[in-house]
Structure formats: structure tokens, C-alpha cells
Tab-separated table of N, CA and C and ligand atoms in Angstrom:
chain	number	residue	atom	x	y	z
A	212	UNK	N	-13.076	-48.843	34.261
A	212	UNK	CA	-12.964	-47.393	34.437
A	212	UNK	C	-11.537	-46.934	34.172
A	213	UNK	N	-10.576	-47.664	34.831
A	213	UNK	CA	-9.162	-47.352	34.646
A	213	UNK	C	-8.767	-47.472	33.167
A	214	UNK	N	-9.271	-48.599	32.530
A	214	UNK	CA	-8.941	-48.829	31.122
A	214	UNK	C	-9.509	-47.705	30.253
A	215	UNK	N	-10.742	-47.280	30.584
A	215	UNK	CA	-11.400	-46.218	29.834
A	215	UNK	C	-10.555	-44.937	29.874
A	216	UNK	N	-10.029	-44.633	31.077
A	216	UNK	CA	-9.214	-43.410	31.211
A	216	UNK	C	-7.948	-43.486	30.358
A	217	UNK	N	-7.308	-44.674	30.369
A	217	UNK	CA	-6.068	-44.782	29.603
A	217	UNK	C	-6.351	-44.712	28.101
A	218	UNK	N	-7.560	-45.214	27.702
A	218	UNK	CA	-7.916	-45.081	26.275
A	218	UNK	C	-8.092	-43.610	25.906
A	219	UNK	N	-8.746	-42.876	26.790
A	219	UNK	CA	-8.924	-41.440	26.545
A	219	UNK	C	-7.558	-40.774	26.414
A	220	UNK	N	-6.644	-41.170	27.312
A	220	UNK	CA	-5.300	-40.579	27.289
A	220	UNK	C	-4.612	-40.876	25.964
A	221	UNK	N	-4.710	-42.139	25.506
A	221	UNK	CA	-4.056	-42.517	24.244
A	221	UNK	C	-4.648	-41.738	23.076
A	222	UNK	N	-5.999	-41.627	23.082
A	222	UNK	CA	-6.640	-40.879	21.996
A	222	UNK	C	-6.205	-39.413	21.994
A	223	UNK	N	-6.083	-38.836	23.194
A	223	UNK	CA	-5.655	-37.435	23.272
A	223	UNK	C	-4.247	-37.272	22.723
A	224	UNK	N	-3.382	-38.231	23.094
A	224	UNK	CA	-1.997	-38.147	22.598
A	224	UNK	C	-1.981	-38.281	21.081
A	225	UNK	N	-2.766	-39.254	20.565
A	225	UNK	CA	-2.828	-39.443	19.109
A	225	UNK	C	-3.336	-38.174	18.425
A	226	UNK	N	-4.405	-37.607	18.983
A	226	UNK	CA	-4.977	-36.398	18.385
A	226	UNK	C	-3.945	-35.276	18.382
A	227	UNK	N	-3.208	-35.142	19.476
A	227	UNK	CA	-2.189	-34.091	19.575
A	227	UNK	C	-1.100	-34.309	18.532
A	228	UNK	N	-0.693	-35.588	18.374
A	228	UNK	CA	0.356	-35.899	17.393
A	228	UNK	C	-0.114	-35.560	15.980
A	229	UNK	N	-1.365	-35.920	15.668
A	229	UNK	CA	-1.895	-35.657	14.322
A	229	UNK	C	-1.950	-34.149	14.078
A	230	UNK	N	-2.446	-33.420	15.069
A	230	UNK	CA	-2.509	-31.958	14.927
A	230	UNK	C	-1.116	-31.372	14.738
A	231	UNK	N	-0.159	-31.885	15.527
A	231	UNK	CA	1.205	-31.363	15.441
A	231	UNK	C	1.795	-31.619	14.063
A	232	UNK	N	1.567	-32.838	13.524
A	232	UNK	CA	2.161	-33.134	12.214
A	232	UNK	C	1.482	-32.323	11.110
A	233	UNK	N	0.153	-32.108	11.267
A	233	UNK	CA	-0.550	-31.257	10.301
A	233	UNK	C	0.042	-29.848	10.325
A	234	UNK	N	0.286	-29.358	11.530
A	234	UNK	CA	0.830	-28.010	11.697
A	234	UNK	C	2.210	-27.904	11.036
A	235	UNK	N	3.050	-28.910	11.304
A	235	UNK	CA	4.404	-28.903	10.723
A	235	UNK	C	4.307	-28.973	9.197
A	236	UNK	N	3.415	-29.836	8.683
A	236	UNK	CA	3.270	-29.981	7.233
A	236	UNK	C	2.843	-28.657	6.611
A	237	UNK	N	1.903	-27.954	7.265
A	237	UNK	CA	1.428	-26.685	6.710
A	237	UNK	C	2.539	-25.645	6.708
A	238	UNK	N	3.299	-25.556	7.810
A	238	UNK	CA	4.338	-24.526	7.850
A	238	UNK	C	5.437	-24.842	6.855
A	239	UNK	N	5.727	-26.139	6.640
A	239	UNK	CA	6.725	-26.510	5.633
A	239	UNK	C	6.236	-26.110	4.249
A	240	UNK	N	4.940	-26.330	3.999
A	240	UNK	CA	4.383	-26.018	2.683
A	240	UNK	C	4.537	-24.524	2.390
A	241	UNK	N	4.322	-23.691	3.391
A	241	UNK	CA	4.444	-22.246	3.195
A	241	UNK	C	5.895	-21.862	2.916
A	242	UNK	N	6.825	-22.508	3.643
A	242	UNK	CA	8.228	-22.118	3.525
A	242	UNK	C	8.898	-22.716	2.290
A	243	UNK	N	8.281	-23.724	1.660
A	243	UNK	CA	8.945	-24.418	0.571
A	243	UNK	C	8.971	-23.560	-0.687
A	244	UNK	N	10.137	-23.441	-1.351
A	244	UNK	CA	10.205	-22.662	-2.582
A	244	UNK	C	9.485	-23.380	-3.723
A	245	UNK	N	9.072	-22.637	-4.761
A	245	UNK	CA	8.303	-23.223	-5.855
A	245	UNK	C	9.167	-24.045	-6.813
A	246	UNK	N	10.486	-23.945	-6.639
A	246	UNK	CA	11.413	-24.705	-7.490
A	246	UNK	C	12.479	-25.313	-6.589
A	247	UNK	N	13.143	-26.396	-7.036
A	247	UNK	CA	14.213	-26.963	-6.213
A	247	UNK	C	15.309	-25.929	-5.960
A	248	UNK	N	15.832	-25.932	-4.737
A	248	UNK	CA	16.844	-24.932	-4.361
A	248	UNK	C	18.131	-25.058	-5.187
A	249	UNK	N	18.369	-26.252	-5.754
A	249	UNK	CA	19.624	-26.459	-6.486
A	249	UNK	C	19.414	-26.405	-8.004
A	250	UNK	N	18.288	-25.850	-8.428
A	250	UNK	CA	18.006	-25.748	-9.866
A	250	UNK	C	18.530	-24.400	-10.386
A	251	UNK	N	19.326	-24.405	-11.457
A	251	UNK	CA	19.816	-23.126	-11.994
A	251	UNK	C	18.636	-22.266	-12.466
A	252	UNK	N	18.575	-21.032	-11.958
A	252	UNK	CA	17.448	-20.140	-12.284
A	252	UNK	C	17.892	-18.922	-13.069
A	253	UNK	N	19.135	-18.513	-12.835
A	253	UNK	CA	19.602	-17.250	-13.411
A	253	UNK	C	20.978	-17.457	-14.019
A	254	UNK	N	21.127	-17.080	-15.283
A	254	UNK	CA	22.453	-17.172	-15.891
A	254	UNK	C	22.986	-15.772	-16.139
A	255	UNK	N	24.233	-15.566	-15.727
A	255	UNK	CA	24.867	-14.260	-15.901
A	255	UNK	C	26.011	-14.413	-16.891
A	256	UNK	N	25.948	-13.628	-17.955
A	256	UNK	CA	26.976	-13.696	-18.990
A	256	UNK	C	27.558	-12.309	-19.211
A	257	UNK	N	28.756	-12.281	-19.791
A	257	UNK	CA	29.391	-10.999	-20.090
A	257	UNK	C	29.816	-10.979	-21.543
A	258	UNK	N	29.595	-9.871	-22.200
A	258	UNK	CA	29.985	-9.716	-23.601
A	258	UNK	C	31.491	-9.970	-23.737
A	259	UNK	N	31.860	-10.777	-24.726
A	259	UNK	CA	33.266	-11.037	-24.993
A	259	UNK	C	33.915	-11.992	-24.016
A	260	UNK	N	33.128	-12.688	-23.218
A	260	UNK	CA	33.684	-13.640	-22.260
A	260	UNK	C	32.952	-14.963	-22.367
A	261	UNK	N	33.686	-16.062	-22.171
A	261	UNK	CA	33.067	-17.387	-22.225
A	261	UNK	C	32.467	-17.781	-20.893
A	262	UNK	N	32.861	-17.039	-19.848
A	262	UNK	CA	32.403	-17.406	-18.504
A	262	UNK	C	30.932	-17.071	-18.355
A	263	UNK	N	30.168	-18.037	-17.854
A	263	UNK	CA	28.803	-17.718	-17.461
A	263	UNK	C	28.557	-18.308	-16.084
A	264	UNK	N	27.817	-17.559	-15.289
A	264	UNK	CA	27.501	-17.994	-13.926
A	264	UNK	C	26.074	-18.504	-13.907
A	265	UNK	N	25.883	-19.700	-13.382
A	265	UNK	CA	24.532	-20.254	-13.225
A	265	UNK	C	24.176	-20.179	-11.754
A	266	UNK	N	23.128	-19.439	-11.432
A	266	UNK	CA	22.782	-19.263	-10.028
A	266	UNK	C	21.487	-19.982	-9.668
A	267	UNK	N	21.538	-20.659	-8.538
A	267	UNK	CA	20.357	-21.339	-8.003
A	267	UNK	C	19.765	-20.467	-6.895
A	268	UNK	N	18.597	-20.870	-6.440
A	268	UNK	CA	17.979	-20.188	-5.301
A	268	UNK	C	18.901	-20.265	-4.083
A	269	UNK	N	19.534	-21.421	-3.891
A	269	UNK	CA	20.458	-21.587	-2.759
A	269	UNK	C	21.605	-20.584	-2.866
A	270	UNK	N	22.132	-20.367	-4.091
A	270	UNK	CA	23.204	-19.388	-4.294
A	270	UNK	C	22.739	-17.993	-3.882
A	271	UNK	N	21.537	-17.630	-4.327
A	271	UNK	CA	21.016	-16.288	-4.024
A	271	UNK	C	20.760	-16.135	-2.531
A	272	UNK	N	20.250	-17.198	-1.911
A	272	UNK	CA	19.937	-17.129	-0.480
A	272	UNK	C	21.196	-17.117	0.379
A	273	UNK	N	22.324	-17.546	-0.213
A	273	UNK	CA	23.581	-17.540	0.539
A	273	UNK	C	24.161	-16.130	0.630
A	274	UNK	N	23.673	-15.217	-0.215
A	274	UNK	CA	24.164	-13.823	-0.198
A	274	UNK	C	23.418	-13.034	0.879
A	275	UNK	N	24.027	-11.924	1.337
A	275	UNK	CA	23.325	-11.105	2.328
A	275	UNK	C	21.964	-10.671	1.787
A	276	UNK	N	20.947	-10.677	2.642
A	276	UNK	CA	19.602	-10.323	2.200
A	276	UNK	C	19.413	-8.817	2.194
A	277	UNK	N	18.723	-8.341	1.153
A	277	UNK	CA	18.333	-6.929	1.122
A	277	UNK	C	16.827	-6.881	0.856
A	278	UNK	N	16.134	-6.035	1.587
A	278	UNK	CA	14.685	-5.909	1.424
A	278	UNK	C	14.344	-4.498	0.962
A	279	UNK	N	13.513	-4.401	-0.073
A	279	UNK	CA	13.074	-3.102	-0.584
A	279	UNK	C	11.543	-3.084	-0.642
A	280	UNK	N	11.003	-1.861	-0.684
A	280	UNK	CA	9.558	-1.686	-0.797
A	280	UNK	C	9.227	-1.444	-2.260
A	281	UNK	N	8.407	-2.299	-2.859
A	281	UNK	CA	8.107	-2.126	-4.277
A	281	UNK	C	6.893	-2.905	-4.702
A	282	UNK	N	6.659	-2.894	-6.008
A	282	UNK	CA	5.533	-3.652	-6.564
A	282	UNK	C	5.809	-3.951	-8.030
A	283	UNK	N	5.050	-4.875	-8.582
A	283	UNK	CA	5.090	-5.090	-10.024
A	283	UNK	C	4.120	-4.074	-10.620
A	284	UNK	N	4.643	-3.158	-11.464
A	284	UNK	CA	3.816	-2.043	-11.926
A	284	UNK	C	2.681	-2.490	-12.845
A	285	UNK	N	1.622	-1.714	-12.838
A	285	UNK	CA	0.541	-1.830	-13.832
A	285	UNK	C	-0.210	-3.152	-13.826
A	286	UNK	N	-0.077	-3.935	-12.783
A	286	UNK	CA	-0.813	-5.200	-12.760
A	286	UNK	C	-1.724	-5.275	-11.535
A	287	UNK	N	-1.980	-4.112	-10.920
A	287	UNK	CA	-2.865	-4.076	-9.759
A	287	UNK	C	-2.206	-4.567	-8.488
A	288	UNK	N	-0.870	-4.638	-8.495
A	288	UNK	CA	-0.117	-5.085	-7.329
A	288	UNK	C	-0.076	-3.961	-6.283
A	289	UNK	N	0.016	-4.308	-5.015
A	289	UNK	CA	0.145	-3.300	-3.957
A	289	UNK	C	1.574	-3.309	-3.435
A	290	UNK	N	2.008	-2.203	-2.818
A	290	UNK	CA	3.361	-2.108	-2.276
A	290	UNK	C	3.600	-3.248	-1.300
A	291	UNK	N	4.770	-3.889	-1.437
A	291	UNK	CA	5.102	-5.042	-0.593
A	291	UNK	C	6.582	-4.982	-0.251
A	292	UNK	N	6.984	-5.828	0.671
A	292	UNK	CA	8.399	-5.959	1.024
A	292	UNK	C	8.994	-7.079	0.180
A	293	UNK	N	9.945	-6.712	-0.652
A	293	UNK	CA	10.597	-7.695	-1.533
A	293	UNK	C	11.997	-7.961	-1.008
A	294	UNK	N	12.333	-9.244	-0.861
A	294	UNK	CA	13.628	-9.627	-0.312
A	294	UNK	C	14.412	-10.435	-1.336
A	295	UNK	N	15.704	-10.123	-1.413
A	295	UNK	CA	16.547	-10.856	-2.340
A	295	UNK	C	17.993	-10.458	-2.167
A	296	UNK	N	18.779	-10.642	-3.232
A	296	UNK	CA	20.191	-10.299	-3.204
A	296	UNK	C	20.413	-9.024	-4.003
A	297	UNK	N	21.217	-8.132	-3.461
A	297	UNK	CA	21.597	-6.928	-4.187
A	297	UNK	C	22.308	-7.335	-5.476
A	298	UNK	N	21.871	-6.761	-6.581
A	298	UNK	CA	22.472	-7.080	-7.884
A	298	UNK	C	23.954	-6.697	-7.895
A	299	UNK	N	24.271	-5.542	-7.329
A	299	UNK	CA	25.657	-5.078	-7.274
A	299	UNK	C	26.519	-6.049	-6.457
A	300	UNK	N	25.981	-6.483	-5.322
A	300	UNK	CA	26.715	-7.391	-4.440
A	300	UNK	C	26.898	-8.756	-5.107
A	301	UNK	N	25.852	-9.187	-5.799
A	301	UNK	CA	25.893	-10.460	-6.518
A	301	UNK	C	27.032	-10.457	-7.540
A	302	UNK	N	27.109	-9.391	-8.342
A	302	UNK	CA	28.169	-9.296	-9.355
A	302	UNK	C	29.540	-9.255	-8.685
A	303	UNK	N	29.630	-8.533	-7.573
A	303	UNK	CA	30.887	-8.410	-6.844
A	303	UNK	C	31.380	-9.780	-6.374
A	304	UNK	N	30.461	-10.605	-5.847
A	304	UNK	CA	30.875	-11.927	-5.347
A	304	UNK	C	31.295	-12.838	-6.489
A	305	UNK	N	30.852	-12.546	-7.703
A	305	UNK	CA	31.247	-13.354	-8.865
A	305	UNK	C	32.407	-12.700	-9.617
A	306	UNK	N	33.047	-11.720	-8.972
A	306	UNK	CA	34.200	-11.014	-9.553
A	306	UNK	C	33.879	-10.374	-10.886
A	307	UNK	N	32.641	-9.943	-11.050
A	307	UNK	CA	32.238	-9.234	-12.264
A	307	UNK	C	32.219	-7.736	-11.961
A	308	UNK	N	33.043	-6.961	-12.688
A	308	UNK	CA	33.033	-5.513	-12.460
A	308	UNK	C	31.689	-4.904	-12.853
A	309	UNK	N	31.375	-3.739	-12.289
A	309	UNK	CA	30.123	-3.058	-12.619
A	309	UNK	C	30.072	-2.809	-14.115
A	310	UNK	N	29.039	-3.246	-14.800
A	310	UNK	CA	28.964	-3.064	-16.252
A	310	UNK	C	28.458	-1.670	-16.605
A	311	UNK	N	28.694	-1.271	-17.855
A	311	UNK	CA	28.104	-0.028	-18.342
A	311	UNK	C	26.596	-0.165	-18.435
A	312	UNK	N	26.184	-1.331	-18.875
A	312	UNK	CA	24.747	-1.607	-18.909
A	312	UNK	C	24.520	-3.111	-18.829
A	313	UNK	N	23.351	-3.506	-18.410
A	313	UNK	CA	23.002	-4.929	-18.366
A	313	UNK	C	21.654	-5.150	-19.026
A	314	UNK	N	21.561	-6.245	-19.744
A	314	UNK	CA	20.275	-6.628	-20.323
A	314	UNK	C	19.688	-7.741	-19.476
A	315	UNK	N	18.522	-7.463	-18.915
A	315	UNK	CA	17.832	-8.457	-18.089
A	315	UNK	C	16.744	-9.106	-18.931
A	316	UNK	N	16.767	-10.430	-19.030
A	316	UNK	CA	15.792	-11.117	-19.873
A	316	UNK	C	14.965	-12.104	-19.050
A	317	UNK	N	13.807	-12.437	-19.607
A	317	UNK	CA	12.814	-13.186	-18.832
A	317	UNK	C	12.297	-14.401	-19.589
A	318	UNK	N	11.616	-15.236	-18.843
A	318	UNK	CA	11.032	-16.469	-19.354
A	318	UNK	C	10.093	-16.215	-20.531
A	319	UNK	N	9.393	-15.080	-20.533
A	319	UNK	CA	8.437	-14.771	-21.602
A	319	UNK	C	9.096	-13.997	-22.749
A	320	UNK	N	10.445	-13.999	-22.763
A	320	UNK	CA	11.244	-13.360	-23.808
A	320	UNK	C	11.236	-11.841	-23.732
A	321	UNK	N	10.623	-11.293	-22.690
A	321	UNK	CA	10.739	-9.853	-22.447
A	321	UNK	C	12.181	-9.566	-22.041
A	322	UNK	N	12.712	-8.426	-22.450
A	322	UNK	CA	14.013	-8.009	-21.924
A	322	UNK	C	14.047	-6.487	-21.820
A	323	UNK	N	14.913	-6.009	-20.954
A	323	UNK	CA	15.045	-4.570	-20.779
A	323	UNK	C	16.492	-4.268	-20.418
A	324	UNK	N	16.958	-3.099	-20.864
A	324	UNK	CA	18.325	-2.686	-20.563
A	324	UNK	C	18.332	-1.834	-19.295
A	325	UNK	N	19.210	-2.172	-18.368
A	325	UNK	CA	19.397	-1.392	-17.146
A	325	UNK	C	20.750	-0.696	-17.221
A	326	UNK	N	20.791	0.629	-17.046
A	326	UNK	CA	22.091	1.299	-16.987
A	326	UNK	C	22.864	0.805	-15.769
A	327	UNK	N	24.178	0.588	-15.928
A	327	UNK	CA	24.995	0.130	-14.813
A	327	UNK	C	24.906	1.064	-13.606
A	328	UNK	N	24.742	2.365	-13.881
A	328	UNK	CA	24.634	3.368	-12.808
A	328	UNK	C	23.514	3.063	-11.822
A	329	UNK	N	22.439	2.429	-12.325
A	329	UNK	CA	21.304	2.101	-11.450
A	329	UNK	C	21.750	1.282	-10.243
A	330	UNK	N	22.783	0.428	-10.462
A	330	UNK	CA	23.195	-0.481	-9.394
A	330	UNK	C	23.758	0.273	-8.198
A	331	UNK	N	24.479	1.369	-8.481
A	331	UNK	CA	25.017	2.161	-7.370
A	331	UNK	C	23.982	3.179	-6.881
A	332	UNK	N	23.144	3.667	-7.789
A	332	UNK	CA	22.162	4.694	-7.415
A	332	UNK	C	20.992	4.136	-6.620
A	333	UNK	N	20.486	2.976	-7.047
A	333	UNK	CA	19.259	2.433	-6.441
A	333	UNK	C	19.449	1.066	-5.782
A	334	UNK	N	20.585	0.416	-6.085
A	334	UNK	CA	20.856	-0.914	-5.517
A	334	UNK	C	19.662	-1.867	-5.664
A	335	UNK	N	19.170	-2.063	-6.909
A	335	UNK	CA	18.055	-2.990	-7.112
A	335	UNK	C	18.460	-4.417	-6.733
A	336	UNK	N	17.464	-5.236	-6.453
A	336	UNK	CA	17.744	-6.606	-6.006
A	336	UNK	C	17.175	-7.637	-6.980
A	337	UNK	N	17.761	-8.828	-6.906
A	337	UNK	CA	17.130	-9.999	-7.514
A	337	UNK	C	16.280	-10.603	-6.399
A	338	UNK	N	14.980	-10.312	-6.457
A	338	UNK	CA	14.088	-10.701	-5.355
A	338	UNK	C	13.569	-12.109	-5.546
A	339	UNK	N	13.501	-12.843	-4.434
A	339	UNK	CA	12.897	-14.182	-4.466
A	339	UNK	C	11.780	-14.321	-3.424
A	340	UNK	N	11.551	-13.281	-2.626
A	340	UNK	CA	10.456	-13.310	-1.653
A	340	UNK	C	9.626	-12.040	-1.766
A	341	UNK	N	8.315	-12.184	-1.714
A	341	UNK	CA	7.394	-11.045	-1.610
A	341	UNK	C	6.632	-11.194	-0.304
A	342	UNK	N	6.822	-10.250	0.592
A	342	UNK	CA	6.236	-10.346	1.942
A	342	UNK	C	6.518	-11.714	2.563
A	343	UNK	N	7.731	-12.204	2.367
A	343	UNK	CA	8.143	-13.459	3.001
A	343	UNK	C	7.743	-14.716	2.264
A	344	UNK	N	7.018	-14.571	1.154
A	344	UNK	CA	6.589	-15.752	0.397
A	344	UNK	C	7.338	-15.855	-0.933
A	345	UNK	N	7.719	-17.076	-1.272
A	345	UNK	CA	8.299	-17.306	-2.597
A	345	UNK	C	7.232	-17.086	-3.657
A	346	UNK	N	7.685	-16.797	-4.885
A	346	UNK	CA	6.747	-16.557	-5.979
A	346	UNK	C	6.851	-17.677	-7.002
A	347	UNK	N	5.706	-18.248	-7.353
A	347	UNK	CA	5.688	-19.257	-8.411
A	347	UNK	C	5.796	-18.542	-9.765
A	348	UNK	N	5.993	-19.305	-10.811
A	348	UNK	CA	6.067	-18.719	-12.154
A	348	UNK	C	4.754	-17.998	-12.472
A	349	UNK	N	3.624	-18.583	-12.038
A	349	UNK	CA	2.310	-17.955	-12.240
A	349	UNK	C	2.203	-16.604	-11.552
A	350	UNK	N	2.961	-16.446	-10.481
A	350	UNK	CA	2.954	-15.180	-9.742
A	350	UNK	C	4.086	-14.260	-10.202
A	351	UNK	N	4.582	-14.501	-11.412
A	351	UNK	CA	5.641	-13.714	-12.031
A	351	UNK	C	7.015	-13.962	-11.404
A	352	UNK	N	7.135	-15.063	-10.664
A	352	UNK	CA	8.426	-15.449	-10.086
A	352	UNK	C	9.135	-16.454	-10.969
A	353	UNK	N	10.090	-17.209	-10.451
A	353	UNK	CA	10.518	-17.138	-9.052
A	353	UNK	C	11.455	-15.967	-8.744
A	354	UNK	N	12.016	-15.309	-9.780
A	354	UNK	CA	12.941	-14.194	-9.532
A	354	UNK	C	12.422	-12.924	-10.208
A	355	UNK	N	12.536	-11.802	-9.524
A	355	UNK	CA	12.081	-10.513	-10.047
A	355	UNK	C	13.135	-9.450	-9.734
A	356	UNK	N	13.497	-8.633	-10.727
A	356	UNK	CA	14.347	-7.469	-10.430
A	356	UNK	C	13.461	-6.415	-9.785
A	357	UNK	N	13.810	-6.012	-8.568
A	357	UNK	CA	12.970	-5.052	-7.852
A	357	UNK	C	13.772	-3.841	-7.391
A	358	UNK	N	13.244	-2.674	-7.710
A	358	UNK	CA	13.795	-1.411	-7.232
A	358	UNK	C	13.045	-1.012	-5.972
A	359	UNK	N	13.671	-0.176	-5.142
A	359	UNK	CA	12.969	0.399	-4.008
A	359	UNK	C	12.110	1.538	-4.545
A	360	UNK	N	10.807	1.317	-4.581
A	360	UNK	CA	9.908	2.301	-5.189
A	360	UNK	C	9.803	3.587	-4.393
A	361	UNK	N	10.246	3.551	-3.123
A	361	UNK	CA	10.227	4.789	-2.326
A	361	UNK	C	11.409	5.687	-2.681
A	362	UNK	N	12.380	5.158	-3.469
A	362	UNK	CA	13.578	5.926	-3.833
A	362	UNK	C	13.530	6.458	-5.265
A	363	UNK	N	12.508	6.100	-6.025
A	363	UNK	CA	12.474	6.476	-7.448
A	363	UNK	C	12.153	7.954	-7.609
A	364	UNK	N	12.756	8.612	-8.638
A	364	UNK	CA	12.456	10.020	-8.852
A	364	UNK	C	10.982	10.229	-9.198
A	365	UNK	N	10.354	11.134	-8.460
A	365	UNK	CA	8.910	11.401	-8.616
A	365	UNK	C	8.574	11.832	-10.039
A	366	UNK	N	7.557	11.209	-10.606
A	366	UNK	CA	7.097	11.570	-11.933
A	366	UNK	C	7.950	10.996	-13.054
A	367	UNK	N	9.023	10.292	-12.688
A	367	UNK	CA	9.899	9.690	-13.710
A	367	UNK	C	10.077	8.194	-13.432
A	368	UNK	N	9.010	7.580	-12.940
A	368	UNK	CA	9.112	6.175	-12.522
A	368	UNK	C	9.083	5.196	-13.694
A	369	UNK	N	8.528	5.648	-14.841
A	369	UNK	CA	8.241	4.719	-15.933
A	369	UNK	C	9.426	3.840	-16.344
A	370	UNK	N	10.619	4.427	-16.591
A	370	UNK	CA	11.732	3.563	-17.010
A	370	UNK	C	12.047	2.479	-15.977
A	371	UNK	N	11.862	2.801	-14.696
A	371	UNK	CA	12.170	1.826	-13.640
A	371	UNK	C	11.096	0.748	-13.586
A	372	UNK	N	9.881	1.124	-13.969
A	372	UNK	CA	8.816	0.116	-14.076
A	372	UNK	C	9.195	-0.897	-15.152
A	373	UNK	N	9.689	-0.365	-16.287
A	373	UNK	CA	10.076	-1.273	-17.373
A	373	UNK	C	11.223	-2.190	-16.949
A	374	UNK	N	12.067	-1.688	-16.033
A	374	UNK	CA	13.231	-2.460	-15.579
A	374	UNK	C	12.874	-3.440	-14.476
A	375	UNK	N	11.639	-3.416	-14.031
A	375	UNK	CA	11.161	-4.389	-13.039
A	375	UNK	C	10.853	-5.683	-13.785
A	376	UNK	N	11.917	-6.401	-14.135
A	376	UNK	CA	11.755	-7.597	-14.970
A	376	UNK	C	11.365	-8.778	-14.085
A	377	UNK	N	10.152	-9.275	-14.303
A	377	UNK	CA	9.707	-10.455	-13.547
A	377	UNK	C	10.001	-11.723	-14.351
A	378	UNK	N	9.871	-12.871	-13.741
A	378	UNK	CA	10.282	-14.161	-14.353
A	378	UNK	C	11.695	-14.059	-14.925
A	379	UNK	N	12.570	-13.391	-14.176
A	379	UNK	CA	13.952	-13.149	-14.621
A	379	UNK	C	14.729	-14.454	-14.820
A	380	UNK	N	15.383	-14.589	-15.968
A	380	UNK	CA	16.191	-15.795	-16.218
A	380	UNK	C	17.636	-15.479	-16.601
A	381	UNK	N	17.880	-14.273	-17.123
A	381	UNK	CA	19.229	-13.978	-17.591
A	381	UNK	C	19.647	-12.544	-17.377
A	382	UNK	N	20.954	-12.368	-17.158
A	382	UNK	CA	21.525	-11.022	-17.093
A	382	UNK	C	22.784	-11.022	-17.947
A	383	UNK	N	22.793	-10.133	-18.936
A	383	UNK	CA	23.946	-10.035	-19.826
A	383	UNK	C	24.649	-8.703	-19.559
A	384	UNK	N	25.948	-8.786	-19.271
A	384	UNK	CA	26.720	-7.589	-18.898
A	384	UNK	C	27.500	-7.078	-20.100
A	385	UNK	N	27.465	-5.756	-20.284
A	385	UNK	CA	28.256	-5.155	-21.367
A	385	UNK	C	29.002	-3.947	-20.832
B	112	MTE	N1	9.063	-10.748	-17.809
B	112	MTE	C1	8.450	-9.580	-18.019
B	112	MTE	N2	8.738	-8.548	-17.216
B	112	MTE	C2	8.145	-7.345	-17.424
B	112	MTE	C3	7.260	-7.133	-18.494
B	112	MTE	C4	6.964	-8.262	-19.321
B	112	MTE	O1	6.172	-8.196	-20.244
B	112	MTE	N3	7.582	-9.458	-19.051
B	112	MTE	N4	6.711	-5.886	-18.704
B	112	MTE	C5	7.310	-4.737	-17.995
B	112	MTE	C6	6.433	-3.591	-17.968
B	112	MTE	S1	6.477	-2.565	-19.317
B	112	MTE	C7	5.635	-3.332	-16.898
B	112	MTE	S2	4.687	-1.946	-16.789
B	112	MTE	C8	5.559	-4.314	-15.796
B	112	MTE	C9	4.225	-4.984	-15.834
B	112	MTE	O2	4.206	-5.675	-17.055
B	112	MTE	P1	2.941	-6.413	-17.657
B	112	MTE	O3	1.838	-5.400	-17.674
B	112	MTE	O4	3.370	-6.834	-19.042
B	112	MTE	O5	2.663	-7.587	-16.786
B	112	MTE	O6	6.534	-5.333	-15.835
B	112	MTE	C10	7.704	-5.088	-16.595
B	112	MTE	N5	8.448	-6.336	-16.577
B	113	MO	MO1	4.852	-1.059	-18.940
């Protein structure tokens, strides 16, 4: 009888341990980024300069976080909270002055020109989280330029939609 009770106790402890490790594994899986944190994801270049900055997810996450309300336009996306680094702040930490314009380019060879003024007017971010989740390449990640859609001029959103560059890989400053 005594032995039976201790077996029950051992099984309960084992079951608890297995459940606990499953729980930890699941939460780690959710929090894990889709790419290694030390992999260069974004290159920043400036016209007439040899200097280029290679930024990893760890670099972006080391900057102060900014969260905006937005979506990827025209793809059936719903408004979400996008978190990332302010583009203006990012350039500032790399000692890059505000450019007249920047060309943002993507993995699929899409590119769009952003007026430098946008950075002070709207403070768009290089987002790496959507509602707290990292984005895989299939989900148009891992990096997306995101504007705060609640701040866009009514009826004139289209240019900002075009500037919502997903799968962002490069920023060229001029
Ligand atoms: N990388 C990338 N970003 C992009 C685009 C694109 O084709 N590739 N299209 C832009 C445009 S015009 C719009 S409306 C939205 C949605 O683009 P999509 O319909 O081509 O997916 O993302 C913008 N950002
Ligand atoms: Mo578009």
C-alpha cells in the first residue's frame, strides 16, 4: 500500500515535469524569432558614402521600442499593433543625418521612395512584431516599414500604403 502511494507520487511528479517542459517549450516557440537574432537583415547605405550599416534583429531590439497601429494595405489585413524601432531614431543612433529622401527596398525587389519629411511628420517604424508576434518571410516579414494608420491624412492614404514596404532589406539615403 505504502509502495503504491509512493509510485502514484512519482508518477504525479513526472507528469507535472512533462507538462511543465511542454509549457516552456511552447512559450519559447512563440517567442522565438523566425531568423537568428545575429543575422544581418537590413542594410543602410548613403549616396556618396562607403559606409553601410548592417542591422540584425538584436540591433533593432536594442533600440527603444515604438508601437503604432497599422496594417499591410490591400491584402485583407486588419488593424494591429506593430512594434519596432523608429526609423528616425535608428538613423540618429547610426549618426546618419535625416535624408532628403530614402529608398526602401525589399526581398521581392519592390522598392519605394519615402520623403525624409515623413520621418519627422509620422515617425514610421521598422517593425519586427505584429501584435507581439514575429513575422516570418511568408507573413511578409521579418521587417516591415509601418506608419501609424490613425495619423494618415484622410483620403490621401495611398502613397503611405505604397511606403509600407514589407520584407524590408535595404534603406538607401540620399
Ligand atoms: N515588399 C513589398 N512591399 C510592398 C509591395 C510589394 O509588392 N512588395 N507593394 C506595396 C503596395 S502598392 C501595397 S498596396 C501593399 C500591399 O502590396 P501587395 O498587394 O503587393 O501585397 O504593400 C506595399 N509594399
Ligand atoms: Mo498598392
